[in-house]
Amino acid sequence: MDEYAFAVSAEQQRLLVLDRLHPGSTQYHVPAAFRVVGPFDVAAFVRALGAVVARHEALRTTFRPAPDGGYVQVVAAAAEPDVTVVRDVPPEGLDAVLAGQARRPFDLARGPLLRCTVVGTTDGGHAVLLVAHHIVCDGWSLAVLLADLGTAYADADGLAPLALQYPDYAAWQQERLAAGDYDDAVRYWRDRLRGAPDTLALPTDRPRPAVQSTAADSTRFVLDGARIAAVARAHRTTSFTVLLAAYAVFLRRVSGQRDLVVGVPVAGRDRADVQELVGMLANTLAVRVDAGGAPPFADLVGRLGAELAAARPYQDAPFGAVVDAVAPCRALSHDPLVQVAFAYDDDTEPRLELPGATVTRLDVPLDAAKFDLLLYVERAGGDLVARLIHRTDLFDPATVRRWADAFRVLLAGLLADPAAPVTAPPLLDAAEYDRVVGDWNRTAATASGLVPDLVAERAAARPDAVALVCGDTTLTYRELMGRADRIAERLRAAGVGPEVPVGVCLPRSADMALAALAVLRAGGAYLPLDPEQPTVRLRALLADARAHLVLTAPGRTDDLGVPTGVLAGDTLDVPDVAPGPGGAVGPDTLAYLLFTSGSTGTPKAVAVCHRALTNLTVAVRPGFGVTADDRVLQYVSFGFDVAVSDLFFAWTAGAALHVATEDERLGDALHDRLRTDRITYVFLPPAAGMSLPTRPLPDLRTVAVGGEPCPPEFVDRWATDGRRVIDAYGPSENTVYATTEVLRPGVPVRIGRPVPNVRAYLLDELLRPVPVGVVGEIYLAGDSLARGYAHRPGLTAERFVADPFGPPGTRMYRTGDLGRYDDSGALSYLGRSDTQVKVRGFRVELGEIETVLAGHPAVTAAAATVLGDPIDRRLAAYVVGDDVPSQAELRGWLAERLPGYLVPDAVVRLDALPTGRSGKLDRAALPAPPTGRPALAQPYAAPETPTQQRIAAIWRRVLGLAEVGVHDTFFDLGGNSVRLLAVLTALREDGLAADLGLVDLFRHPTVAALASRLDTATGTPPDADDAARRGRDRRARLAAARTAKGS
């Protein structure tokens, strides 16, 4: 068979690379299916298809590698059409047959790249399916192909030869690229996209995989085309621009990201001489949209229209060339520059006309996606039909269905009042609003009494039951209340009463727990303090809280700035102090103060009243299952709010409280205390729980976890043998706990639903509820809410705001935490809104890295942090384990499971992760990674040749290393894409890499490989010569044809 080789176009080159990344994918299949009713001559149809294939060289094209590493397109002089005939298919089975045929993969090297299936149905009808690969057929081409097919079916001689063919276009484009004709256009896009984010941080249902797949699903919905057109006319623009602006507003509202890049396909058919071609001329524009602020929707539409008009002269810049010029961070986990797109087809859909027959279009959904999320809108009759097409490795179909509903609600609001700010329209319809605000917050429960009275009632009912155990001290409830009341009497004599704070600055002991109860029994409010803190800090905290006095242990002699009482057992030596304000204790009286860290570095005292404390112990406690039969271990620091629940869960239930001494809070000692005391309930921070030996604890039936995100490994380890693991989320400002969830192995970790008498809202920046699956900030309201911050009215007003969803006069607390709902109403925690970690433009959740690292069989604990300046931020990971492999091996292991931007630049082995006194991981105490060449799998080999030595010198300078081996992989040495660009710039400045591209550095990641690439003299291969010569012939034909047409 005669065949000829030609140069490929830029668009084809890009699709060839994508085909190698995703071989066999259907993401670039272009299908069209039709139902044919009436007379249909199958033989004549096949002949007509043959005439179309003969007319268009693109339909006879295959692709082969060229010796220079590129490709050539090979056009066969003649080819028979590829037609499959399927007979006797029941009408109900037609969709399955068409879908199966549409999904058959193409082989770009063997072809053919256009297939036809003719299906005969048992009711006497027919269906026709045409499927082409996008590399030879775009959307415009499909319409041309169908029109030619109808013409040839009606008249065998109806098709005239074309003056130009697709290889002419490819040769002309390559000549323009070589001549620099696209340089201005590429510079326009490079400047327009400078500083744009590398990715759009849509809230995904699953972490982004290390290598993205093309598996897809879609949701179909109908839009009000008439209303869209009316708004477009009123603002002298197009429906396309109106819809693109609405889509940008939607993406901003869903992602929280204001700087957006949206892909927009263009036909590339402005010239008359290419409008009859079948071939891949379509291009993608990376349209940058500033969706920030609150402009009127009409203004955003106008601004976007102007942006599109300004870009029009530059729309033929090949997308691949734009990507190379912008040089975004590249990874196999995501597409460069554009992950979301908008396509709008306002023309009548491509039609097939067969004389004497009625032909109707059939839908053939494919299971492959080109983008993370694509909004595709086309006209169908008088309606606009939209599809949201999404990658299923990122999003659940239910999530995208909700997004479709939210987009329709948002669009209706934007169209109803284009003069209103884009932030004004809601995303929720009335039913969904009622569900997320009302139904999921029906938490009312009964909670009455005051905690000191409730403890006394338990003591009266069970006086001889064990109440408190610490070291050698064991107290019954009778003894507990006797001591507490004697101390309380002395405190009252010293002026303690309602609204009077009393500092409790005692080491971990029975006295520490007893003092808290005694202060409450005296009517005062206790303030837990860590006696190990510096005196100057303790003085500052006591002064800030305006404490009346402070209780300390015998032997403490430093001056804490307030009157000091010395507590030893039931003896309290306290000086005479002026009496407090007096009065009765009620639900709104202050119960305790608790200092938490502030964003400015200044601690603030959270003031909690008795109503909230009662709700915690009466309404919330039953959800944790603490009863009179339990033995509760008080593990956490006394100044951590969970200590409040430890003490009063136990004592209001009549359970035994076991206080772990300082020596019993780590490893084997903690495990021994859990085992020997037969503890049944304990709250453990994740780091503490993972540090324990794995020996059995048969009596332990409930482990509560919180304070920081719970890793799945914690659940896998502890949720066994019938034991419950409860994720307990809540800030101190909501009295310890706000939401809970019983965690199970293999099920995603969530923080769950609100506890009794607590309401949890997910709100956007304007305090409006967000839809299910959309990220919002967590706000809390209800009976557990703290009074505010002691003596900080301004800060209290800032963080405790009016609750627009609750009864009049109620407040809600802004947590600063991000979350999202699932379909059941359970919340997932997604990090902090005010401390988002970003690395090289990517939003990074450190917990994701830690979770995967902890899954390595040799790693028993893991942590991650961010190092470096804002320009060159780097990730570092820290691991604990006996047989931890090398940094290179661990980074390679992570690279198989995480996107490239989540793979740490350094992995450091530690004997143990640093923790604070609360047991939480102390990231600030993680050491800096060591400098110097890291331990790699291969031994050091010095550079030898001059080229190797020049490259190694550049690597050392960019990476900040003392030595670089010729076989060391750039990324194993701590390199990243930002540094790779620095290497490329340095190589070019050194005269080593005039024709080198970034992809070459990816392909040759060692000094030896890159030096070999640079030292190898390359000539022009014969196939390339042939393609170049034929390209010159094609360009001459193209010029002549354009002159004849006057274009």
JSON list of C-alpha atoms in Angstrom, two decimals, residues 691 859-862 878-884 908-915 926-927:
[
{"chain": "A", "resi": 691, "resn": "SER", "atom": "CA", "xyz": [3.16, 5.35, 70.63]},
{"chain": "A", "resi": 859, "resn": "VAL", "atom": "CA", "xyz": [7.04, 3.23, 59.86]},
{"chain": "A", "resi": 860, "resn": "THR", "atom": "CA", "xyz": [5.33, 3.37, 63.24]},
{"chain": "A", "resi": 861, "resn": "ALA", "atom": "CA", "xyz": [4.69, 7.14, 63.30]},
{"chain": "A", "resi": 862, "resn": "ALA", "atom": "CA", "xyz": [5.06, 9.98, 60.83]},
{"chain": "A", "resi": 878, "resn": "TYR", "atom": "CA", "xyz": [9.75, 12.67, 59.73]},
{"chain": "A", "resi": 879, "resn": "VAL", "atom": "CA", "xyz": [9.38, 8.97, 60.47]},
{"chain": "A", "resi": 880, "resn": "VAL", "atom": "CA", "xyz": [9.79, 6.70, 63.48]},
{"chain": "A", "resi": 881, "resn": "GLY", "atom": "CA", "xyz": [10.57, 3.00, 63.18]},
{"chain": "A", "resi": 882, "resn": "ASP", "atom": "CA", "xyz": [13.23, 0.38, 63.78]},
{"chain": "A", "resi": 883, "resn": "ASP", "atom": "CA", "xyz": [14.02, -0.58, 60.18]},
{"chain": "A", "resi": 884, "resn": "VAL", "atom": "CA", "xyz": [13.11, 2.57, 58.27]},
{"chain": "A", "resi": 908, "resn": "VAL", "atom": "CA", "xyz": [14.23, 12.32, 58.33]},
{"chain": "A", "resi": 909, "resn": "ARG", "atom": "CA", "xyz": [14.29, 9.40, 60.75]},
{"chain": "A", "resi": 910, "resn": "LEU", "atom": "CA", "xyz": [13.66, 10.22, 64.43]},
{"chain": "A", "resi": 911, "resn": "ASP", "atom": "CA", "xyz": [13.62, 8.08, 67.55]},
{"chain": "A", "resi": 912, "resn": "ALA", "atom": "CA", "xyz": [10.29, 9.67, 68.51]},
{"chain": "A", "resi": 913, "resn": "LEU", "atom": "CA", "xyz": [8.08, 12.50, 67.31]},
{"chain": "A", "resi": 914, "resn": "PRO", "atom": "CA", "xyz": [8.17, 15.58, 69.56]},
{"chain": "A", "resi": 915, "resn": "THR", "atom": "CA", "xyz": [4.97, 16.24, 71.50]},
{"chain": "A", "resi": 926, "resn": "LEU", "atom": "CA", "xyz": [10.66, 19.03, 64.42]},
{"chain": "A", "resi": 927, "resn": "PRO", "atom": "CA", "xyz": [14.35, 19.41, 63.53]}
]
